PDB file of C-alpha atoms in Angstrom:
ATOM      1  CA  MET A  22     156.556  31.741  69.580  1.00  0.00           C
ATOM      2  CA  LEU A  23     157.009  34.331  72.331  1.00  0.00           C
ATOM      3  CA  ASN A  24     159.629  36.221  70.343  1.00  0.00           C
ATOM      4  CA  SER A  25     157.434  36.364  67.246  1.00  0.00           C
ATOM      5  CA  PHE A  26     154.605  37.793  69.361  1.00  0.00           C
ATOM      6  CA  PHE A  27     156.526  41.065  69.709  1.00  0.00           C
ATOM      7  CA  HIS A  28     157.340  41.351  66.003  1.00  0.00           C
ATOM      8  CA  GLY A  29     155.196  43.378  63.655  1.00  0.00           C
ATOM      9  CA  LEU A  30     153.226  41.657  60.942  1.00  0.00           C
ATOM     10  CA  PHE A  31     154.778  43.925  58.330  1.00  0.00           C
ATOM     11  CA  ASP A  32     158.375  43.849  59.605  1.00  0.00           C
ATOM     12  CA  THR A  33     161.097  43.056  57.095  1.00  0.00           C
ATOM     13  CA  ASP A  34     164.777  42.271  57.329  1.00  0.00           C
ATOM     14  CA  MET A  35     165.466  45.984  56.877  1.00  0.00           C
ATOM     15  CA  THR A  36     163.306  46.924  59.869  1.00  0.00           C
ATOM     16  CA  SER A  37     164.911  47.322  63.277  1.00  0.00           C
ATOM     17  CA  VAL A  38     162.801  45.812  66.049  1.00  0.00           C
ATOM     18  CA  ILE A  39     162.816  47.207  69.576  1.00  0.00           C
ATOM     19  CA  SER A  40     163.610  44.588  72.186  1.00  0.00           C
ATOM     20  CA  VAL A  41     161.138  43.969  74.993  1.00  0.00           C
ATOM     21  CA  SER A  42     163.664  44.992  77.637  1.00  0.00           C
ATOM     22  CA  ASP A  43     164.374  48.315  75.901  1.00  0.00           C
ATOM     23  CA  PHE A  44     160.652  48.909  75.469  1.00  0.00           C
ATOM     24  CA  LEU A  45     159.967  48.327  79.168  1.00  0.00           C
ATOM     25  CA  LEU A  46     162.939  50.490  80.136  1.00  0.00           C
ATOM     26  CA  CYS A  47     161.612  53.406  78.092  1.00  0.00           C
ATOM     27  CA  ILE A  48     158.124  52.905  79.518  1.00  0.00           C
ATOM     28  CA  GLY A  49     159.450  52.876  83.080  1.00  0.00           C
ATOM     29  CA  CYS A  50     161.537  55.984  82.483  1.00  0.00           C
ATOM     30  CA  SER A  51     158.560  57.789  80.945  1.00  0.00           C
ATOM     31  CA  LEU A  52     156.341  56.887  83.895  1.00  0.00           C
ATOM     32  CA  LEU A  53     158.996  58.236  86.259  1.00  0.00           C
ATOM     33  CA  ILE A  54     159.178  61.445  84.236  1.00  0.00           C
ATOM     34  CA  GLY A  55     155.397  61.781  84.405  1.00  0.00           C
ATOM     35  CA  LEU A  56     155.419  61.397  88.185  1.00  0.00           C
ATOM     36  CA  ILE A  57     158.156  64.016  88.521  1.00  0.00           C
ATOM     37  CA  LEU A  58     156.138  66.432  86.394  1.00  0.00           C
ATOM     38  CA  ALA A  59     152.937  65.781  88.347  1.00  0.00           C
ATOM     39  CA  PHE A  60     154.523  66.200  91.781  1.00  0.00           C
ATOM     40  CA  GLY A  61     156.417  69.283  90.624  1.00  0.00           C
ATOM     41  CA  TYR A  62     153.244  70.873  89.289  1.00  0.00           C
ATOM     42  CA  MET A  63     151.433  70.229  92.589  1.00  0.00           C
ATOM     43  CA  TYR A  64     153.884  72.470  94.456  1.00  0.00           C
ATOM     44  CA  ARG A  65     151.970  75.625  95.435  1.00  0.00           C
ATOM     45  CA  SER A  66     149.503  75.136  92.585  1.00  0.00           C
ATOM     46  CA  ARG A  67     145.811  74.376  92.504  1.00  0.00           C
ATOM     47  CA  CYS A  68     145.100  71.474  90.187  1.00  0.00           C
ATOM     48  CA  THR A  69     142.552  68.781  89.480  1.00  0.00           C
ATOM     49  CA  LYS A  70     143.041  65.044  89.736  1.00  0.00           C
ATOM     50  CA  SER A  71     142.232  64.538  86.057  1.00  0.00           C
ATOM     51  CA  PHE A  72     144.941  66.975  84.982  1.00  0.00           C
ATOM     52  CA  LEU A  73     147.536  65.330  87.244  1.00  0.00           C
ATOM     53  CA  VAL A  74     146.697  61.878  85.871  1.00  0.00           C
ATOM     54  CA  THR A  75     146.954  63.234  82.329  1.00  0.00           C
ATOM     55  CA  LEU A  76     150.285  64.886  83.077  1.00  0.00           C
ATOM     56  CA  ALA A  77     151.645  61.707  84.662  1.00  0.00           C
ATOM     57  CA  LEU A  78     150.700  59.501  81.685  1.00  0.00           C
ATOM     58  CA  LEU A  79     151.323  61.890  78.791  1.00  0.00           C
ATOM     59  CA  PRO A  80     155.115  61.305  78.537  1.00  0.00           C
ATOM     60  CA  THR A  81     154.536  57.543  78.333  1.00  0.00           C
ATOM     61  CA  VAL A  82     151.984  57.866  75.541  1.00  0.00           C
ATOM     62  CA  VAL A  83     154.254  60.154  73.524  1.00  0.00           C
ATOM     63  CA  CYS A  84     157.233  57.884  74.189  1.00  0.00           C
ATOM     64  CA  VAL A  85     155.435  54.805  72.842  1.00  0.00           C
ATOM     65  CA  VAL A  86     154.251  56.647  69.737  1.00  0.00           C
ATOM     66  CA  ILE A  87     157.754  57.919  68.983  1.00  0.00           C
ATOM     67  CA  MET A  88     159.261  54.459  69.516  1.00  0.00           C
ATOM     68  CA  MET A  89     156.796  52.909  67.093  1.00  0.00           C
ATOM     69  CA  VAL A  90     157.426  55.445  64.304  1.00  0.00           C
ATOM     70  CA  ASN A  91     161.146  55.938  64.930  1.00  0.00           C
ATOM     71  CA  GLY A  92     162.918  55.851  61.580  1.00  0.00           C
ATOM     72  CA  ASN A  93     159.688  55.493  59.600  1.00  0.00           C
ATOM     73  CA  VAL A  94     159.011  58.794  57.853  1.00  0.00           C
ATOM     74  CA  GLY A  95     155.660  57.716  56.439  1.00  0.00           C
ATOM     75  CA  ALA A  96     154.328  56.582  59.806  1.00  0.00           C
ATOM     76  CA  GLY A  97     155.625  59.765  61.419  1.00  0.00           C
ATOM     77  CA  VAL A  98     153.741  61.939  58.924  1.00  0.00           C
ATOM     78  CA  ALA A  99     150.582  59.873  59.439  1.00  0.00           C
ATOM     79  CA  VAL A 100     150.780  60.234  63.227  1.00  0.00           C
ATOM     80  CA  ALA A 101     151.354  63.989  62.934  1.00  0.00           C
ATOM     81  CA  GLY A 102     148.271  64.236  60.734  1.00  0.00           C
ATOM     82  CA  ALA A 103     146.213  62.235  63.221  1.00  0.00           C
ATOM     83  CA  PHE A 104     147.321  64.443  66.108  1.00  0.00           C
ATOM     84  CA  SER A 105     146.357  67.540  64.129  1.00  0.00           C
ATOM     85  CA  LEU A 106     142.768  66.269  63.990  1.00  0.00           C
ATOM     86  CA  VAL A 107     142.467  65.920  67.757  1.00  0.00           C
ATOM     87  CA  ARG A 108     140.387  68.612  69.420  1.00  0.00           C
ATOM     88  CA  PHE A 109     140.454  68.991  73.189  1.00  0.00           C
ATOM     89  CA  ARG A 110     136.826  69.528  74.163  1.00  0.00           C
ATOM     90  CA  SER A 111     137.439  70.988  77.588  1.00  0.00           C
ATOM     91  CA  VAL A 112     137.626  74.363  79.266  1.00  0.00           C
ATOM     92  CA  PRO A 113     140.527  76.563  78.118  1.00  0.00           C
ATOM     93  CA  GLY A 114     143.676  75.947  80.110  1.00  0.00           C
ATOM     94  CA  THR A 115     145.988  78.483  81.660  1.00  0.00           C
ATOM     95  CA  GLY A 116     149.411  79.251  80.286  1.00  0.00           C
ATOM     96  CA  LYS A 117     150.993  77.214  83.076  1.00  0.00           C
ATOM     97  CA  GLU A 118     148.907  74.132  82.282  1.00  0.00           C
ATOM     98  CA  ILE A 119     149.705  74.352  78.573  1.00  0.00           C
ATOM     99  CA  THR A 120     153.405  74.698  79.384  1.00  0.00           C
ATOM    100  CA  MET A 121     153.334  71.588  81.565  1.00  0.00           C
ATOM    101  CA  LEU A 122     151.636  69.621  78.794  1.00  0.00           C
ATOM    102  CA  PHE A 123     154.338  70.690  76.355  1.00  0.00           C
ATOM    103  CA  LEU A 124     156.988  69.712  78.902  1.00  0.00           C
ATOM    104  CA  GLY A 125     155.417  66.268  79.183  1.00  0.00           C
ATOM    105  CA  MET A 126     155.303  65.877  75.413  1.00  0.00           C
ATOM    106  CA  GLY A 127     158.889  67.065  75.033  1.00  0.00           C
ATOM    107  CA  ALA A 128     160.210  64.722  77.710  1.00  0.00           C
ATOM    108  CA  GLY A 129     158.250  61.821  76.235  1.00  0.00           C
ATOM    109  CA  LEU A 130     159.632  62.565  72.786  1.00  0.00           C
ATOM    110  CA  ILE A 131     163.219  62.561  74.076  1.00  0.00           C
ATOM    111  CA  ALA A 132     162.613  59.285  75.915  1.00  0.00           C
ATOM    112  CA  GLY A 133     161.014  57.752  72.824  1.00  0.00           C
ATOM    113  CA  MET A 134     164.135  58.578  70.834  1.00  0.00           C
ATOM    114  CA  GLY A 135     166.105  56.515  73.342  1.00  0.00           C
ATOM    115  CA  TYR A 136     167.893  59.343  75.163  1.00  0.00           C
ATOM    116  CA  LEU A 137     166.643  58.424  78.623  1.00  0.00           C
ATOM    117  CA  GLY A 138     169.371  60.318  80.463  1.00  0.00           C
ATOM    118  CA  PHE A 139     168.655  63.509  78.552  1.00  0.00           C
ATOM    119  CA  ALA A 140     164.926  63.066  79.148  1.00  0.00           C
ATOM    120  CA  LEU A 141     165.396  62.780  82.917  1.00  0.00           C
ATOM    121  CA  LEU A 142     167.876  65.657  82.985  1.00  0.00           C
ATOM    122  CA  PHE A 143     165.524  67.877  80.986  1.00  0.00           C
ATOM    123  CA  THR A 144     162.616  67.027  83.299  1.00  0.00           C
ATOM    124  CA  VAL A 145     164.563  67.665  86.499  1.00  0.00           C
ATOM    125  CA  ILE A 146     165.880  71.019  85.256  1.00  0.00           C
ATOM    126  CA  MET A 147     162.477  72.264  84.112  1.00  0.00           C
ATOM    127  CA  ILE A 148     160.653  71.129  87.258  1.00  0.00           C
ATOM    128  CA  ALA A 149     163.341  72.754  89.400  1.00  0.00           C
ATOM    129  CA  LEU A 150     162.712  76.017  87.546  1.00  0.00           C
ATOM    130  CA  VAL A 151     158.939  75.665  87.972  1.00  0.00           C
ATOM    131  CA  ILE A 152     159.320  75.129  91.727  1.00  0.00           C
ATOM    132  CA  LEU A 153     161.801  78.005  91.989  1.00  0.00           C
ATOM    133  CA  TYR A 154     159.527  80.427  90.151  1.00  0.00           C
ATOM    134  CA  ASN A 155     156.551  79.406  92.299  1.00  0.00           C
ATOM    135  CA  ARG A 156     158.559  79.821  95.488  1.00  0.00           C
ATOM    136  CA  LEU A 157     159.773  83.265  94.442  1.00  0.00           C
ATOM    137  CA  SER A 158     156.239  84.271  93.329  1.00  0.00           C
ATOM    138  CA  PHE A 159     157.711  85.072  89.938  1.00  0.00           C
ATOM    139  CA  GLY A 160     155.433  87.339  87.897  1.00  0.00           C
ATOM    140  CA  THR A 161     153.360  88.513  90.874  1.00  0.00           C
ATOM    141  CA  THR A 162     153.272  92.296  91.090  1.00  0.00           C
ATOM    142  CA  LYS A 163     152.755  94.259  94.283  1.00  0.00           C
ATOM    143  CA  SER A 164     150.169  96.431  92.547  1.00  0.00           C
ATOM    144  CA  ALA A 165     147.847  93.467  91.935  1.00  0.00           C
ATOM    145  CA  ALA A 166     145.808  94.434  95.016  1.00  0.00           C
ATOM    146  CA  LEU A 167     144.967  97.768  93.391  1.00  0.00           C
ATOM    147  CA  TYR A 168     143.081  96.216  90.465  1.00  0.00           C
ATOM    148  CA  LYS A 169     139.427  95.801  91.429  1.00  0.00           C
ATOM    149  CA  THR A 170     136.048  95.161  89.853  1.00  0.00           C
ATOM    150  CA  LEU A 171     133.199  97.290  91.172  1.00  0.00           C
ATOM    151  CA  ASN A 172     129.583  96.116  90.920  1.00  0.00           C
ATOM    152  CA  ILE A 173     126.995  98.678  91.923  1.00  0.00           C
ATOM    153  CA  THR A 174     123.200  98.826  91.709  1.00  0.00           C
ATOM    154  CA  ILE A 175     121.340 102.086  91.074  1.00  0.00           C
ATOM    155  CA  PRO A 176     117.638 102.943  90.640  1.00  0.00           C
ATOM    156  CA  GLU A 177     116.331 103.357  87.099  1.00  0.00           C
ATOM    157  CA  ASP A 178     115.641 107.073  87.541  1.00  0.00           C
ATOM    158  CA  LEU A 179     119.332 107.779  88.200  1.00  0.00           C
ATOM    159  CA  ASP A 180     121.330 108.516  85.049  1.00  0.00           C
ATOM    160  CA  TYR A 181     124.375 106.255  85.275  1.00  0.00           C
ATOM    161  CA  THR A 182     126.349 108.287  82.719  1.00  0.00           C
ATOM    162  CA  GLY A 183     129.067 109.935  84.765  1.00  0.00           C
ATOM    163  CA  VAL A 184     127.101 109.708  88.013  1.00  0.00           C
ATOM    164  CA  PHE A 185     130.065 108.237  89.913  1.00  0.00           C
ATOM    165  CA  ASP A 186     132.900 109.927  88.016  1.00  0.00           C
ATOM    166  CA  GLY A 187     133.585 112.447  90.768  1.00  0.00           C
ATOM    167  CA  ILE A 188     133.905 109.804  93.477  1.00  0.00           C
ATOM    168  CA  LEU A 189     135.870 107.338  91.378  1.00  0.00           C
ATOM    169  CA  SER A 190     138.337 109.952  90.148  1.00  0.00           C
ATOM    170  CA  ARG A 191     139.101 110.792  93.780  1.00  0.00           C
ATOM    171  CA  TYR A 192     139.989 107.212  94.779  1.00  0.00           C
ATOM    172  CA  THR A 193     141.226 105.643  91.534  1.00  0.00           C
ATOM    173  CA  THR A 194     143.875 106.299  88.933  1.00  0.00           C
ATOM    174  CA  SER A 195     141.711 104.796  86.192  1.00  0.00           C
ATOM    175  CA  CYS A 196     138.153 103.513  85.905  1.00  0.00           C
ATOM    176  CA  GLU A 197     136.164 102.034  83.055  1.00  0.00           C
ATOM    177  CA  LEU A 198     132.479 101.179  82.802  1.00  0.00           C
ATOM    178  CA  VAL A 199     132.508  97.746  81.169  1.00  0.00           C
ATOM    179  CA  ARG A 200     128.955  96.527  81.662  1.00  0.00           C
ATOM    180  CA  VAL A 201     125.424  97.856  82.160  1.00  0.00           C
ATOM    181  CA  LYS A 202     122.603  95.452  82.965  1.00  0.00           C
ATOM    182  CA  THR A 203     118.989  95.904  83.982  1.00  0.00           C
ATOM    183  CA  THR A 204     117.785  93.972  87.005  1.00  0.00           C
ATOM    184  CA  ASN A 205     114.725  93.549  89.226  1.00  0.00           C
ATOM    185  CA  MET A 206     112.359  93.548  86.223  1.00  0.00           C
ATOM    186  CA  GLY A 207     113.971  96.653  84.779  1.00  0.00           C
ATOM    187  CA  SER A 208     113.514  98.813  87.857  1.00  0.00           C
ATOM    188  CA  MET A 209     117.260  98.992  88.537  1.00  0.00           C
ATOM    189  CA  PHE A 210     120.571  99.108  86.706  1.00  0.00           C
ATOM    190  CA  HIS A 211     123.556  96.942  87.584  1.00  0.00           C
ATOM    191  CA  LEU A 212     126.854  98.622  86.644  1.00  0.00           C
ATOM    192  CA  THR A 213     130.276  96.982  86.442  1.00  0.00           C
ATOM    193  CA  TYR A 214     133.508  99.000  86.542  1.00  0.00           C
ATOM    194  CA  ASN A 215     137.147  98.002  86.245  1.00  0.00           C
ATOM    195  CA  LEU A 216     139.138 100.120  88.686  1.00  0.00           C
ATOM    196  CA  THR A 217     142.744 100.824  89.576  1.00  0.00           C
ATOM    197  CA  LEU A 218     142.809 102.153  93.125  1.00  0.00           C
ATOM    198  CA  GLN A 219     145.155 104.884  94.268  1.00  0.00           C
ATOM    199  CA  ASP A 220     145.337 103.477  97.793  1.00  0.00           C
ATOM    200  CA  ALA A 221     143.970 100.042  98.734  1.00  0.00           C
ATOM    201  CA  THR A 222     143.472 101.134 102.356  1.00  0.00           C
ATOM    202  CA  LYS A 223     140.806 103.656 101.301  1.00  0.00           C
ATOM    203  CA  GLU A 224     138.570 101.060  99.694  1.00  0.00           C
ATOM    204  CA  LYS A 225     135.952 101.187 102.481  1.00  0.00           C
ATOM    205  CA  GLU A 226     135.870 104.971 102.359  1.00  0.00           C
ATOM    206  CA  MET A 227     135.151 104.819  98.631  1.00  0.00           C
ATOM    207  CA  ILE A 228     132.372 102.266  99.156  1.00  0.00           C
ATOM    208  CA  ASP A 229     130.721 104.495 101.778  1.00  0.00           C
ATOM    209  CA  LYS A 230     130.718 107.415  99.338  1.00  0.00           C
ATOM    210  CA  LEU A 231     129.188 105.225  96.633  1.00  0.00           C
ATOM    211  CA  ARG A 232     126.467 103.994  98.996  1.00  0.00           C
ATOM    212  CA  CYS A 233     125.448 107.567  99.724  1.00  0.00           C
ATOM    213  CA  ARG A 234     125.200 108.269  96.002  1.00  0.00           C
ATOM    214  CA  ASN A 235     123.217 105.146  94.988  1.00  0.00           C
ATOM    215  CA  GLY A 236     120.716 105.242  97.857  1.00  0.00           C
ATOM    216  CA  ASN A 237     122.409 102.531  99.951  1.00  0.00           C
ATOM    217  CA  LEU A 238     121.740  99.835  97.364  1.00  0.00           C
ATOM    218  CA  GLU A 239     124.058  96.913  96.715  1.00  0.00           C
ATOM    219  CA  VAL A 240     127.764  97.678  96.207  1.00  0.00           C
ATOM    220  CA  SER A 241     130.442  95.004  95.842  1.00  0.00           C
ATOM    221  CA  VAL A 242     134.174  95.181  95.170  1.00  0.00           C
ATOM    222  CA  SER A 243     136.096  92.101  94.071  1.00  0.00           C
ATOM    223  CA  LYS A 244     139.468  91.142  92.691  1.00  0.00           C
ATOM    224  CA  GLN A 245     139.801  91.920  89.012  1.00  0.00           C
ATOM    225  CA  GLU A 246     140.174  88.669  87.114  1.00  0.00           C
ATOM    226  CA  THR A 247     141.958  88.094  83.839  1.00  0.00           C
ATOM    227  CA  SER A 248     139.737  87.006  80.992  1.00  0.00           C
ATOM    228  CA  ALA A 249     139.587  83.227  80.547  1.00  0.00           C
ATOM    229  CA  ALA A 250     140.636  83.595  76.915  1.00  0.00           C
ATOM    230  CA  GLU A 251     143.897  85.307  77.864  1.00  0.00           C
ATOM    231  CA  LEU A 252     147.124  83.554  78.880  1.00  0.00           C
TER     232      LEU A 252
END
């Protein structure tokens, strides 16, 4: 009775059935892989609890799906079609988060095929590279501190077209007016520039010059952020 409980209703003599011990072994290996991925991603990275839980369980889910459709072409095509209909209704992820999800899916797929050693080896190698790149600050440029976003408020009677070009050309290598917005019931303009500073140490000097030009109204300089839609 117990043995028949783990057999499919539509199994035939030509169908190979996974033993319970092999099933549990693959599940345990996939859970271990998920934990390795989650702990590796936490190293010098800001992350949410929900993403870590997802990353820890994703290899197991993929592993089970692959084990169930292993050798069955029709079921494999059906599962692929079902996955193609899934839409993730969440905020766009970064390139690093998407990469970790693909790593989890890849490791789970290898484990589901029964190659547990290769799955663990693949996971350890990739997590070691992730930790190494984070430790070396791979991809971080020294000029990142020069990219700034300038927000400045001016009165409505001041023509914002080229009003700050002289000052900005003195302290920046490039500047671009990316946004103009009215504020305070239309009595003021709020301008947003993307700047590349010549020298980060002269930022305060530039702000003082801008304050003299805009009548000592609000001026703010912040780190220039990459658009959320970009990877």
